[in-house]
C-alpha cells in the first residue's frame, strides 16, 4: 500500500497525470500511515469485483459482500491458529462519497507497527 496509495491513484485519475504515482514511488522521504477506523458495512466499496454484479440487486450484492467478510475472517482465524499466527494482508476501500469522522478513528500506525501488531506477511 505504501508504494501506491489509493488516494494518489484517485488524484492521478482526477488530474489525468499518471506521473503522480511515480513521483511518490521515487520519493525517498515519503511517509505512509495505516488508519484503523470504524465504518458501517454500507460505507464499504463492493468487495465483489465481478462483472455480473452489475445485474444484481443491492441486497444480493450486500449478501455477497457479507459472505466475503466471513470467508476472509475464517481464513485469518485458521491461519492464526494452525499456521503460526501470520496471515496475508487483506483490505477494503470506502465508497468515494464517504468520509470518516475523527471520532471513528481508532488508531494510526506506521507500516511496521501495523505489520507487527497484526502479524501480517509483507508480500
PDB file of C-alpha atoms in Angstrom:
ATOM      1  CA  UNK A   1       0.000   0.000   0.000  1.00  0.00           C
ATOM      2  CA  UNK A   2       2.780   2.472   0.714  1.00  0.00           C
ATOM      3  CA  UNK A   3       4.054   2.076  -2.860  1.00  0.00           C
ATOM      4  CA  UNK A   4       0.743   3.072  -4.453  1.00  0.00           C
ATOM      5  CA  UNK A   5      -1.691   4.739  -2.037  1.00  0.00           C
ATOM      6  CA  UNK A   6      -5.311   4.732  -3.195  1.00  0.00           C
ATOM      7  CA  UNK A   7      -5.502   8.496  -2.713  1.00  0.00           C
ATOM      8  CA  UNK A   8      -2.702   9.100  -5.231  1.00  0.00           C
ATOM      9  CA  UNK A   9      -4.353   6.770  -7.732  1.00  0.00           C
ATOM     10  CA  UNK A  10      -7.599   8.745  -7.450  1.00  0.00           C
ATOM     11  CA  UNK A  11      -5.773  12.081  -7.636  1.00  0.00           C
ATOM     12  CA  UNK A  12      -3.830  10.987 -10.722  1.00  0.00           C
ATOM     13  CA  UNK A  13      -7.092   9.961 -12.409  1.00  0.00           C
ATOM     14  CA  UNK A  14      -8.771  13.246 -11.492  1.00  0.00           C
ATOM     15  CA  UNK A  15      -5.864  15.362 -12.757  1.00  0.00           C
ATOM     16  CA  UNK A  16      -5.126  12.990 -15.663  1.00  0.00           C
ATOM     17  CA  UNK A  17      -1.492  12.868 -14.547  1.00  0.00           C
ATOM     18  CA  UNK A  18      -0.101   9.333 -14.139  1.00  0.00           C
ATOM     19  CA  UNK A  19       3.268  10.811 -13.143  1.00  0.00           C
ATOM     20  CA  UNK A  20       1.915  11.487  -9.617  1.00  0.00           C
ATOM     21  CA  UNK A  21       2.200   7.795  -8.716  1.00  0.00           C
ATOM     22  CA  UNK A  22       5.818   7.566  -9.844  1.00  0.00           C
ATOM     23  CA  UNK A  23       6.779  10.778  -8.040  1.00  0.00           C
ATOM     24  CA  UNK A  24       5.565   9.094  -4.833  1.00  0.00           C
ATOM     25  CA  UNK A  25       7.321   5.789  -5.524  1.00  0.00           C
ATOM     26  CA  UNK A  26      10.636   7.537  -6.200  1.00  0.00           C
ATOM     27  CA  UNK A  27      10.464   9.902  -3.200  1.00  0.00           C
ATOM     28  CA  UNK A  28      12.857   8.591  -0.536  1.00  0.00           C
ATOM     29  CA  UNK A  29      11.348  10.908   2.103  1.00  0.00           C
ATOM     30  CA  UNK A  30       7.755   9.671   1.757  1.00  0.00           C
ATOM     31  CA  UNK A  31       5.815   8.625   4.835  1.00  0.00           C
ATOM     32  CA  UNK A  32       2.883   6.241   4.884  1.00  0.00           C
ATOM     33  CA  UNK A  33       0.406   5.518   7.678  1.00  0.00           C
ATOM     34  CA  UNK A  34      -2.367   2.985   8.204  1.00  0.00           C
ATOM     35  CA  UNK A  35      -5.513   4.384   9.785  1.00  0.00           C
ATOM     36  CA  UNK A  36      -7.760   1.984  11.683  1.00  0.00           C
ATOM     37  CA  UNK A  37     -11.325   3.255  11.911  1.00  0.00           C
ATOM     38  CA  UNK A  38     -14.915   2.163  12.376  1.00  0.00           C
ATOM     39  CA  UNK A  39     -17.330   2.397   9.463  1.00  0.00           C
ATOM     40  CA  UNK A  40     -20.698   0.816   8.744  1.00  0.00           C
ATOM     41  CA  UNK A  41     -20.722  -2.019   6.244  1.00  0.00           C
ATOM     42  CA  UNK A  42     -22.817   0.164   3.923  1.00  0.00           C
ATOM     43  CA  UNK A  43     -19.883   2.609   3.572  1.00  0.00           C
ATOM     44  CA  UNK A  44     -17.565  -0.063   2.194  1.00  0.00           C
ATOM     45  CA  UNK A  45     -16.975  -0.326  -1.533  1.00  0.00           C
ATOM     46  CA  UNK A  46     -18.232  -3.510  -3.159  1.00  0.00           C
ATOM     47  CA  UNK A  47     -15.875  -6.426  -2.388  1.00  0.00           C
ATOM     48  CA  UNK A  48     -17.097  -8.455  -5.351  1.00  0.00           C
ATOM     49  CA  UNK A  49     -15.313  -7.119  -8.406  1.00  0.00           C
ATOM     50  CA  UNK A  50     -17.045  -9.489 -10.763  1.00  0.00           C
ATOM     51  CA  UNK A  51     -18.719  -8.218 -13.914  1.00  0.00           C
ATOM     52  CA  UNK A  52     -22.015  -9.947 -13.173  1.00  0.00           C
ATOM     53  CA  UNK A  53     -22.683  -7.905 -10.028  1.00  0.00           C
ATOM     54  CA  UNK A  54     -23.967  -5.043 -12.181  1.00  0.00           C
ATOM     55  CA  UNK A  55     -27.084  -7.130 -12.903  1.00  0.00           C
ATOM     56  CA  UNK A  56     -27.724  -7.989  -9.252  1.00  0.00           C
ATOM     57  CA  UNK A  57     -29.956  -6.167  -6.828  1.00  0.00           C
ATOM     58  CA  UNK A  58     -28.353  -4.254  -3.957  1.00  0.00           C
ATOM     59  CA  UNK A  59     -29.420  -6.862  -1.391  1.00  0.00           C
ATOM     60  CA  UNK A  60     -27.759  -9.643  -3.407  1.00  0.00           C
ATOM     61  CA  UNK A  61     -24.513  -7.681  -3.618  1.00  0.00           C
ATOM     62  CA  UNK A  62     -24.710  -6.964   0.104  1.00  0.00           C
ATOM     63  CA  UNK A  63     -25.064 -10.695   0.830  1.00  0.00           C
ATOM     64  CA  UNK A  64     -22.059 -11.466  -1.391  1.00  0.00           C
ATOM     65  CA  UNK A  65     -20.034  -8.844   0.482  1.00  0.00           C
ATOM     66  CA  UNK A  66     -21.019 -10.292   3.848  1.00  0.00           C
ATOM     67  CA  UNK A  67     -20.075 -13.782   2.645  1.00  0.00           C
ATOM     68  CA  UNK A  68     -16.679 -12.433   1.557  1.00  0.00           C
ATOM     69  CA  UNK A  69     -16.118 -10.904   5.022  1.00  0.00           C
ATOM     70  CA  UNK A  70     -17.000 -14.177   6.791  1.00  0.00           C
ATOM     71  CA  UNK A  71     -14.779 -16.252   4.470  1.00  0.00           C
ATOM     72  CA  UNK A  72     -11.796 -13.904   4.907  1.00  0.00           C
ATOM     73  CA  UNK A  73     -12.317 -13.762   8.680  1.00  0.00           C
ATOM     74  CA  UNK A  74     -12.390 -17.556   8.952  1.00  0.00           C
ATOM     75  CA  UNK A  75      -9.272 -17.780   6.780  1.00  0.00           C
ATOM     76  CA  UNK A  76      -7.431 -15.362   9.067  1.00  0.00           C
ATOM     77  CA  UNK A  77      -8.518 -17.326  12.147  1.00  0.00           C
ATOM     78  CA  UNK A  78      -7.413 -20.571  10.510  1.00  0.00           C
ATOM     79  CA  UNK A  79      -4.011 -19.102   9.613  1.00  0.00           C
ATOM     80  CA  UNK A  80      -3.583 -17.732  13.122  1.00  0.00           C
ATOM     81  CA  UNK A  81      -4.490 -20.942  14.910  1.00  0.00           C
ATOM     82  CA  UNK A  82      -2.984 -23.606  12.661  1.00  0.00           C
ATOM     83  CA  UNK A  83      -0.230 -21.893  10.695  1.00  0.00           C
ATOM     84  CA  UNK A  84       1.890 -19.828  13.064  1.00  0.00           C
ATOM     85  CA  UNK A  85      -0.236 -16.756  13.508  1.00  0.00           C
ATOM     86  CA  UNK A  86       0.686 -14.884  10.326  1.00  0.00           C
ATOM     87  CA  UNK A  87      -1.681 -14.019   7.505  1.00  0.00           C
ATOM     88  CA  UNK A  88      -1.582 -12.252   4.192  1.00  0.00           C
ATOM     89  CA  UNK A  89      -2.891  -8.722   4.195  1.00  0.00           C
ATOM     90  CA  UNK A  90      -6.442  -8.058   3.083  1.00  0.00           C
ATOM     91  CA  UNK A  91      -8.105  -4.692   2.921  1.00  0.00           C
ATOM     92  CA  UNK A  92     -11.195  -2.954   1.687  1.00  0.00           C
ATOM     93  CA  UNK A  93     -11.958   0.521   0.426  1.00  0.00           C
ATOM     94  CA  UNK A  94     -14.528   3.107   1.364  1.00  0.00           C
ATOM     95  CA  UNK A  95     -17.005   4.312  -1.202  1.00  0.00           C
ATOM     96  CA  UNK A  96     -15.690   7.529  -2.812  1.00  0.00           C
ATOM     97  CA  UNK A  97     -18.509   9.629  -1.325  1.00  0.00           C
ATOM     98  CA  UNK A  98     -17.778   8.583   2.290  1.00  0.00           C
ATOM     99  CA  UNK A  99     -15.705  10.470   4.829  1.00  0.00           C
ATOM    100  CA  UNK A 100     -14.723   9.176   8.257  1.00  0.00           C
ATOM    101  CA  UNK A 101     -15.363  11.403  11.286  1.00  0.00           C
ATOM    102  CA  UNK A 102     -12.333  11.912  13.527  1.00  0.00           C
ATOM    103  CA  UNK A 103     -14.295  10.288  16.368  1.00  0.00           C
ATOM    104  CA  UNK A 104     -14.348   6.999  14.384  1.00  0.00           C
ATOM    105  CA  UNK A 105     -10.545   6.799  14.099  1.00  0.00           C
ATOM    106  CA  UNK A 106      -9.280   4.113  16.460  1.00  0.00           C
ATOM    107  CA  UNK A 107      -5.518   4.180  15.863  1.00  0.00           C
ATOM    108  CA  UNK A 108      -2.888   5.385  13.394  1.00  0.00           C
ATOM    109  CA  UNK A 109       0.035   3.050  12.624  1.00  0.00           C
ATOM    110  CA  UNK A 110       3.307   3.267  10.779  1.00  0.00           C
ATOM    111  CA  UNK A 111       3.599   0.359   8.320  1.00  0.00           C
ATOM    112  CA  UNK A 112       5.987  -1.528  10.619  1.00  0.00           C
ATOM    113  CA  UNK A 113       3.758  -1.046  13.675  1.00  0.00           C
ATOM    114  CA  UNK A 114       0.787  -2.370  11.713  1.00  0.00           C
ATOM    115  CA  UNK A 115       2.656  -5.413  10.362  1.00  0.00           C
ATOM    116  CA  UNK A 116       3.926  -6.268  13.842  1.00  0.00           C
ATOM    117  CA  UNK A 117       0.626  -5.788  15.689  1.00  0.00           C
ATOM    118  CA  UNK A 118      -1.460  -7.752  13.194  1.00  0.00           C
ATOM    119  CA  UNK A 119       1.225 -10.293  12.249  1.00  0.00           C
ATOM    120  CA  UNK A 120       0.739  -9.651   8.533  1.00  0.00           C
ATOM    121  CA  UNK A 121       3.057 -11.211   5.972  1.00  0.00           C
ATOM    122  CA  UNK A 122       4.508  -8.484   3.791  1.00  0.00           C
ATOM    123  CA  UNK A 123       4.201  -9.589   0.179  1.00  0.00           C
TER     124      UNK A 123
END
